[in-house]
Coordinates of C-alpha atoms in Angstrom, one line a residue:
X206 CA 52.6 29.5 54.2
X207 CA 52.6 27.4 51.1
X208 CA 55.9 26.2 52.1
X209 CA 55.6 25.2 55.0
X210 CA 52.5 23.5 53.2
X211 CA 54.9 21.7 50.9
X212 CA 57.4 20.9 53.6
X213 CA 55.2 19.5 55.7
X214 CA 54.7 16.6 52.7
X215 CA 56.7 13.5 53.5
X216 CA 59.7 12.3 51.7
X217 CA 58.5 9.0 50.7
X218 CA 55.7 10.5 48.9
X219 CA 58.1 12.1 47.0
X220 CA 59.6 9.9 45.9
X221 CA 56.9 7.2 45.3
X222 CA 55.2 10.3 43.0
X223 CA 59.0 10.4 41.4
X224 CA 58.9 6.6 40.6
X225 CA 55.3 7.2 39.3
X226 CA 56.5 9.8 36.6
X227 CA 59.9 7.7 35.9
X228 CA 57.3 5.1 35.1
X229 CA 55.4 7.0 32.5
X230 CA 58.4 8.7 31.0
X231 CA 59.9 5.3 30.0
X232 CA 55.9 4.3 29.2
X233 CA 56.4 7.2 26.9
X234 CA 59.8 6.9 25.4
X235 CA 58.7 2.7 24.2
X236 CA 55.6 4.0 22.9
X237 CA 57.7 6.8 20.5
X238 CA 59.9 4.1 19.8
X239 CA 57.0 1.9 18.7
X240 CA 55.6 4.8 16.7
X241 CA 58.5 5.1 14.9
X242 CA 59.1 1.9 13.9
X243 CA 55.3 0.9 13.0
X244 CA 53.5 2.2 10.0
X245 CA 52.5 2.1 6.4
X246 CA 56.2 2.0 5.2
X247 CA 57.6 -0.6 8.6
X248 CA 60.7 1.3 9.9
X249 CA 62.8 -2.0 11.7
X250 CA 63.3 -1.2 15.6
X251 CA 67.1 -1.9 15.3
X252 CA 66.7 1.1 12.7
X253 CA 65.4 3.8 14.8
X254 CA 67.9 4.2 17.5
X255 CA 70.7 4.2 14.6
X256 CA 68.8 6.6 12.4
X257 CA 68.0 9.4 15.9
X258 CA 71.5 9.4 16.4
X259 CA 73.1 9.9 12.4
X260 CA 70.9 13.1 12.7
X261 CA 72.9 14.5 15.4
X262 CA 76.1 13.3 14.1
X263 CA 77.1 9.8 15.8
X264 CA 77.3 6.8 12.9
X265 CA 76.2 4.0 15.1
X266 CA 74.4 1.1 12.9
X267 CA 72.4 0.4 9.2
X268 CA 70.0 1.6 8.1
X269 CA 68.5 2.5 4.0
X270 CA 68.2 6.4 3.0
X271 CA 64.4 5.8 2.8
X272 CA 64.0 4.8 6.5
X273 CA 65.9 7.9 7.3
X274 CA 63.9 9.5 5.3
X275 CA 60.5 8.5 6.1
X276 CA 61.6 8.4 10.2
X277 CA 62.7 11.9 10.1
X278 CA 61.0 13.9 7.4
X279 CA 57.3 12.6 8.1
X280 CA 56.9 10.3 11.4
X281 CA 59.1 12.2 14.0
X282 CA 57.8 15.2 13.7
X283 CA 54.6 14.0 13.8
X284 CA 55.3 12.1 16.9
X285 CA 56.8 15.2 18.5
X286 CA 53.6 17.1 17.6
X287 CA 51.4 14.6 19.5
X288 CA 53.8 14.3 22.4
X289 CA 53.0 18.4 23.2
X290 CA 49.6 18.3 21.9
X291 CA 48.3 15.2 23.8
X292 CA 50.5 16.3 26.9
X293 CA 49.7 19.8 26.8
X294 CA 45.8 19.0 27.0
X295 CA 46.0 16.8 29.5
X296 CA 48.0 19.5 31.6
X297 CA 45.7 22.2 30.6
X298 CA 42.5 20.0 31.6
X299 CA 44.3 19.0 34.8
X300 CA 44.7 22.6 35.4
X301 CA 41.4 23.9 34.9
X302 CA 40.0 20.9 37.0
X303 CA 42.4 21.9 39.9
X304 CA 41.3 25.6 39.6
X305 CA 37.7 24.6 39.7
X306 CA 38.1 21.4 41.6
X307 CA 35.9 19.4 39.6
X308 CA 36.3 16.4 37.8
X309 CA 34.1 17.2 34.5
X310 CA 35.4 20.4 33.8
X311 CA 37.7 20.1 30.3
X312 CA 38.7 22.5 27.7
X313 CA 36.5 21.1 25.3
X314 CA 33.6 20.8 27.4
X315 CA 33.1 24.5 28.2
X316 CA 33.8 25.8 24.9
X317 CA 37.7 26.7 25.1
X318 CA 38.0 24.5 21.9
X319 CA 35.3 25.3 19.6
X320 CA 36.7 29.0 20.3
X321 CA 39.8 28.4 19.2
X322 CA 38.3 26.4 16.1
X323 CA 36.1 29.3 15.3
X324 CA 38.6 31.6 15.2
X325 CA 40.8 29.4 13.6
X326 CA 38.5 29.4 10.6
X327 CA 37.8 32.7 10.5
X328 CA 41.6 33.3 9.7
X329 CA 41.4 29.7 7.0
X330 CA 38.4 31.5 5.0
X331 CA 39.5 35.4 5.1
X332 CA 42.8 36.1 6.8
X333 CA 44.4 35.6 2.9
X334 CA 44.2 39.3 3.1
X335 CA 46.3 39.8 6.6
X336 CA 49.2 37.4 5.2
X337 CA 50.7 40.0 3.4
X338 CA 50.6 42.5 5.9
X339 CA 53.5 40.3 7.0
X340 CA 55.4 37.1 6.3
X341 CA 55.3 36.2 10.0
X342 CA 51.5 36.5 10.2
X343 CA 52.4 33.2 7.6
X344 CA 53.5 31.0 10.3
X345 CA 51.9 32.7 14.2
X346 CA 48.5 33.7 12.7
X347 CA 46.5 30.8 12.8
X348 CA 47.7 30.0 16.2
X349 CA 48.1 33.6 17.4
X350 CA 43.8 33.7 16.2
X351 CA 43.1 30.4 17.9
X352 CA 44.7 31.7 21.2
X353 CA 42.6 34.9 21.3
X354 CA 39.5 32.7 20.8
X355 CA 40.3 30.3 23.5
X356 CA 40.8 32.9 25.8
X357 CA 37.8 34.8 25.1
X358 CA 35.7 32.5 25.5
X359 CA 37.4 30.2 28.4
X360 CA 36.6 34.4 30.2
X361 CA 33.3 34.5 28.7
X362 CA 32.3 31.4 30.3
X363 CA 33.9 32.1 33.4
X364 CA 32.0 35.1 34.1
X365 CA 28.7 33.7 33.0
X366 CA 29.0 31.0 35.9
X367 CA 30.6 33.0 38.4
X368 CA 29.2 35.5 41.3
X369 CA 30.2 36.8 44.2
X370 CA 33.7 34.8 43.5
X371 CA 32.1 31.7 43.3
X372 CA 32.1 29.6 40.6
X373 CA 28.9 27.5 40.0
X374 CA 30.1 24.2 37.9
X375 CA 26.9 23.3 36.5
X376 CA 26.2 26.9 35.0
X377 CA 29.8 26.5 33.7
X378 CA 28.9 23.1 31.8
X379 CA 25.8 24.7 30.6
X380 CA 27.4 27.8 29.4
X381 CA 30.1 25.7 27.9
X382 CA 27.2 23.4 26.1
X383 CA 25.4 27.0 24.6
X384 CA 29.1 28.6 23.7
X385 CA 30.3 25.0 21.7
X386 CA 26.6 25.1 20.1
X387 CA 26.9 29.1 19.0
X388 CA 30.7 28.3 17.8
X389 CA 29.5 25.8 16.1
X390 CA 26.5 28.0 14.6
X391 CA 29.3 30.5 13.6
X392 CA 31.8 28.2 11.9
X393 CA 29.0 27.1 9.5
X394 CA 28.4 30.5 8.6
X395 CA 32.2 31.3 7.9
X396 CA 31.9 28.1 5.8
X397 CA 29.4 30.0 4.0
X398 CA 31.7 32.3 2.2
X399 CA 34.0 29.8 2.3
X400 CA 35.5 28.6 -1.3
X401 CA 36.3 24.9 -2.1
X402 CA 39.9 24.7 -0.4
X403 CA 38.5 26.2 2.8
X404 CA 35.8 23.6 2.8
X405 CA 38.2 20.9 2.5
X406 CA 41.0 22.5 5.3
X407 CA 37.8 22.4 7.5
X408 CA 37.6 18.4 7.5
X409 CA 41.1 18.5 9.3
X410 CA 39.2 20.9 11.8
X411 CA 36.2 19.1 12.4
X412 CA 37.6 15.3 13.0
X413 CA 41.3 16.3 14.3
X414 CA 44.2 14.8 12.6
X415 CA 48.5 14.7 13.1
X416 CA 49.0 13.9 9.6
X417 CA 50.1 17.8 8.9
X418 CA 52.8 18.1 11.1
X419 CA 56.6 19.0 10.2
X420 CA 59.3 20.7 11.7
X421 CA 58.5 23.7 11.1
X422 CA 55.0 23.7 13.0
X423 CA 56.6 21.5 15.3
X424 CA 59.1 24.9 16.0
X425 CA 55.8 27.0 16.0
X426 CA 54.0 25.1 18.7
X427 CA 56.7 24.0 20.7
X428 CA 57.9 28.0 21.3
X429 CA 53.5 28.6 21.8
X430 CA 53.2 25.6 24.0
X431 CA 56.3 25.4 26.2
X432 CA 56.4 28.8 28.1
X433 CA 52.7 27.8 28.9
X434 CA 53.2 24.6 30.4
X435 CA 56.4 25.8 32.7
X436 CA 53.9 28.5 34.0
X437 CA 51.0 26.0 35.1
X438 CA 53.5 23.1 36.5
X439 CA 55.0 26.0 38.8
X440 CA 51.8 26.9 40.3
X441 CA 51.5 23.0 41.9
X442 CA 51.6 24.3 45.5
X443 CA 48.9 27.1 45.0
X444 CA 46.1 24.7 43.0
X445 CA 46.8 22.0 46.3
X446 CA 45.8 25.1 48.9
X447 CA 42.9 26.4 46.3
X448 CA 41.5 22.8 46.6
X449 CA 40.8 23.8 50.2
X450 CA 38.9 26.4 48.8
X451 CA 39.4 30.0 47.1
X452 CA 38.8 31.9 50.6
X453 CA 41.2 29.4 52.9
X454 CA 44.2 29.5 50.0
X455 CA 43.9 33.1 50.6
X456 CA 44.2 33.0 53.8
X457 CA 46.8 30.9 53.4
X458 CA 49.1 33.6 51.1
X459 CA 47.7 32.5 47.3
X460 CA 47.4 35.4 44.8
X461 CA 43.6 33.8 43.7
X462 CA 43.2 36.4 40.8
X463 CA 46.8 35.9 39.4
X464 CA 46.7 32.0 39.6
X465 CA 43.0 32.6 37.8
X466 CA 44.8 34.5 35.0
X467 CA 47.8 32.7 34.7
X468 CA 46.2 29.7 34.4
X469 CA 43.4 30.8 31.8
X470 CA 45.8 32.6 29.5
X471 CA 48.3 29.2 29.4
X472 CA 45.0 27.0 28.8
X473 CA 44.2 29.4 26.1
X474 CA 47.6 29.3 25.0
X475 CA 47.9 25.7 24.7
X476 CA 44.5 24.6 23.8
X477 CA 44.4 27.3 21.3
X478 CA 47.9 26.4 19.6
X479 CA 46.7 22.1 19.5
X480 CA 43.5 23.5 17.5
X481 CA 45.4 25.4 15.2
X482 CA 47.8 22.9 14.9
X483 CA 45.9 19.7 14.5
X484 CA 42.0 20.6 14.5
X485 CA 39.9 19.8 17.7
X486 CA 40.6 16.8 19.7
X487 CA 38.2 16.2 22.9
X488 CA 38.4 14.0 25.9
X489 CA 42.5 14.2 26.4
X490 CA 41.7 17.1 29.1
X491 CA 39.0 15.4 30.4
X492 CA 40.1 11.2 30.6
X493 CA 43.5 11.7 31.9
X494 CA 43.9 14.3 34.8
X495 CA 41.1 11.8 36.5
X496 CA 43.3 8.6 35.6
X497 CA 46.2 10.2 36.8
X498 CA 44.4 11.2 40.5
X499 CA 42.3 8.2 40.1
X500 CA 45.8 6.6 40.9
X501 CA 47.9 8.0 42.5
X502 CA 46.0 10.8 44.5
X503 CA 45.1 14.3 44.0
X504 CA 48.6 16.1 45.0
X505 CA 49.2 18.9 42.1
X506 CA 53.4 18.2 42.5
X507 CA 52.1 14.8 40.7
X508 CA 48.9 15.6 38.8
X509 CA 50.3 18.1 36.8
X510 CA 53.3 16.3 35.4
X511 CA 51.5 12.7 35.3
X512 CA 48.9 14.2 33.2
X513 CA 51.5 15.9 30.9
X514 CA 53.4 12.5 30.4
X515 CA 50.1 10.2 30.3
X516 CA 48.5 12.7 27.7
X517 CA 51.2 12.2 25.5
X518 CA 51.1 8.8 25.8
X519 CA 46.9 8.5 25.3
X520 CA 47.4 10.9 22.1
X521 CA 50.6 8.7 20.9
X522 CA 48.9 5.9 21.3
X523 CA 45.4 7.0 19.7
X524 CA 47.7 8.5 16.7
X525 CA 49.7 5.0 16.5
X526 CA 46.1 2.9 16.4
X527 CA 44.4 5.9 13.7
X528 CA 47.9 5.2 11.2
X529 CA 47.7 1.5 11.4
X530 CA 43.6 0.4 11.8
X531 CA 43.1 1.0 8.5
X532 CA 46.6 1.5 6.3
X533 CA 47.4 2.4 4.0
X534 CA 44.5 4.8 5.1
X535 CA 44.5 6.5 8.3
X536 CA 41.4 7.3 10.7
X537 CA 41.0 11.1 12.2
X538 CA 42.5 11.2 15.5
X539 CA 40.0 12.9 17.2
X540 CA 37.4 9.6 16.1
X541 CA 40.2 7.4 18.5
X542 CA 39.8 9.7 21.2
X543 CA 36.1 10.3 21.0
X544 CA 35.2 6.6 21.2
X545 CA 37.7 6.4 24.2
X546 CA 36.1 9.9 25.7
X547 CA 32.9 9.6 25.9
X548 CA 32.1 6.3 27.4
X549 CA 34.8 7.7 30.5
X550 CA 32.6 11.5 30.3
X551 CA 29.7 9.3 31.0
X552 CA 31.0 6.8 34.0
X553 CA 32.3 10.8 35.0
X554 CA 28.9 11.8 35.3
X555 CA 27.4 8.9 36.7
X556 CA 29.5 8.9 40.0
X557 CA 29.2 12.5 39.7
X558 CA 25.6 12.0 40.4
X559 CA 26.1 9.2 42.8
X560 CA 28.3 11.4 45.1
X561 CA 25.9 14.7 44.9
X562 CA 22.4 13.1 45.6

């Protein structure tokens, strides 16, 4: 039944939702150029191109060791960090909004976030002790303890606003509001027993921030973030018959439970791996799933993938505008996309309220 569903979808939307995302990947690809080039040491343009392809063995133009050096060492894997963080909420936000067709759910909003960060901090102030159990707690434990968080909580909050199968969307807000306050309550009282290098790591937690990124995280989070995103971009045709509604999707042949799990594990998976990675950035789930359908409809073949490419290119750009506002200094990220977040979360709510009563 769900394809015949999908057949049934003309061609020339196809391809006018193909033209959309060419449009965003080349959006995306000038705005990484950009990035590379602008900064606190100025990379020329003519430099970039030159320098990307000496690293994988073609000599094509000039460029000085210290552009090489500062383009590849420090601002590409940086750039690559925010292009699967930034896209990787904004397909995890489009996801959970498709599964609970509503506009205002987001993974920071019902507490997936602050879980992660909790139990992100928890293994900051006393998972010293677990490290050398095993080197390779080293480099998967924080993210490997910001998953689990995320997902217990993301199931926590679920079953607090759910009955009967039904989920009710302002219990889940609310739920989400207590859990963010209680995770919050939590990580102050890790903080506690926390020594004077835990209390500074925290800052990078609390205000979100690319500046730690290198290859070797960028490794970490591309092999946690990757299998996640494949698994929600395949599940396009089920989220378009669950936006009918749980009980005519299952008429319709859709596995409700497994796209329920599959889809909260890979939200846990990414949202958890971005905390770990670069501390808790809100609004990316929230702002650009509702852009993206805003525009060009609500069809999940587009939605998904147009809110993977425009969250990389919101958290590019928010990461391009925190390096150079105030440089040499750099503003925390997650201040950029606050003050771009909340004024949207509010409009949100406003025709949110205009459409219920």
């Amino acid at each position: 039944m769900i394809k015949t569903l999908q057949a049934s979808i003309p061609h020339t939307k196809h391809r006018v939702q193909n033209t959309v995302l060419i449009f965003l990947g080349l959006m995306l690809i000038i705005l990484v150029l950009l990035s590379a080039s602008i900064g606190a040491y100025q990379i020329p343009l003519k430099s970039v191109l030159p320098i990307l392809f000496n690293s994988v063995g073609l000599n094509i133009g000039n460029f000085t060791g210290a552009e090489a050096n500062v383009l590849m060492g420090i601002r590409l894997p940086r750039i690559l960090m925010g292009i699967f963080i930034g896209g990787g909420l904004g397909l995890a936000g489009a996801a959970l909004q498709g599964l609970f067709r509503n506009p205002l759910v987001e993974p920071g909003l019902i507490g997936v976030s602050s879980g992660g960060a909790f139990f992100a901090v928890v293994f900051i102030v006393f998972g010293s002790g677990l490290l050398s159990i095993s080197p390779l707690l080293s480099l998967i434990g924080l993210p490997l303890f910001a998953f689990l968080g995320g997902l217990l909580v993301t199931l926590l909050v679920y079953n607090i606003s759910s009955y009967s199968g039904k989920t009710d969307i302002s219990v889940l807000i609310l739920a989400g509001v207590a859990i963010n306050a209680l995770m919050g309550a939590l990580i102050g009282l890790v903080l506690f027993y926390a020594d004077d290098a835990a209390l500074r790591n925290f800052t990078f937690w609390s205000l979100g921030d690319l500046g730690g990124s290198n290859w070797s995280k960028l490794g970490i989070a591309s092999v946690l973030i990757l299998p996640a995103l494949a698994m929600i971009l395949r599940l396009y045709p089920q989220l378009n018959a669950m936006a009918l509604g749980e009980r005519e999707a299952y008429h319709m042949g859709v596995n409700i439970q497994y796209v329920k799990y599959v889809l909260f594990l890979s939200s846990a998976l990414i949202v958890g791996t971005a905390v770990s990675m670069s501390g808790t950035i809100g609004f990316v789930g929230l702002v650009v799933p509702h852009l993206i359908r805003l525009g060009f409809g609500a069809d999940h073949r587009l939605v998904l993938p147009g809110s993977f490419l425009l969250g990389a290119i919101l958290l590019s750009a928010a990461d391009l505008l925190a390096r150079n506002l105030v440089r040499p200094a750099e503003l925390p990220i997650g201040i950029i996309t606050a003050l771009l977040g909340a004024p949207f979360f509010i409009y949100l709510i406003v025709n949110f309220k205009k459409v219920k009563y």
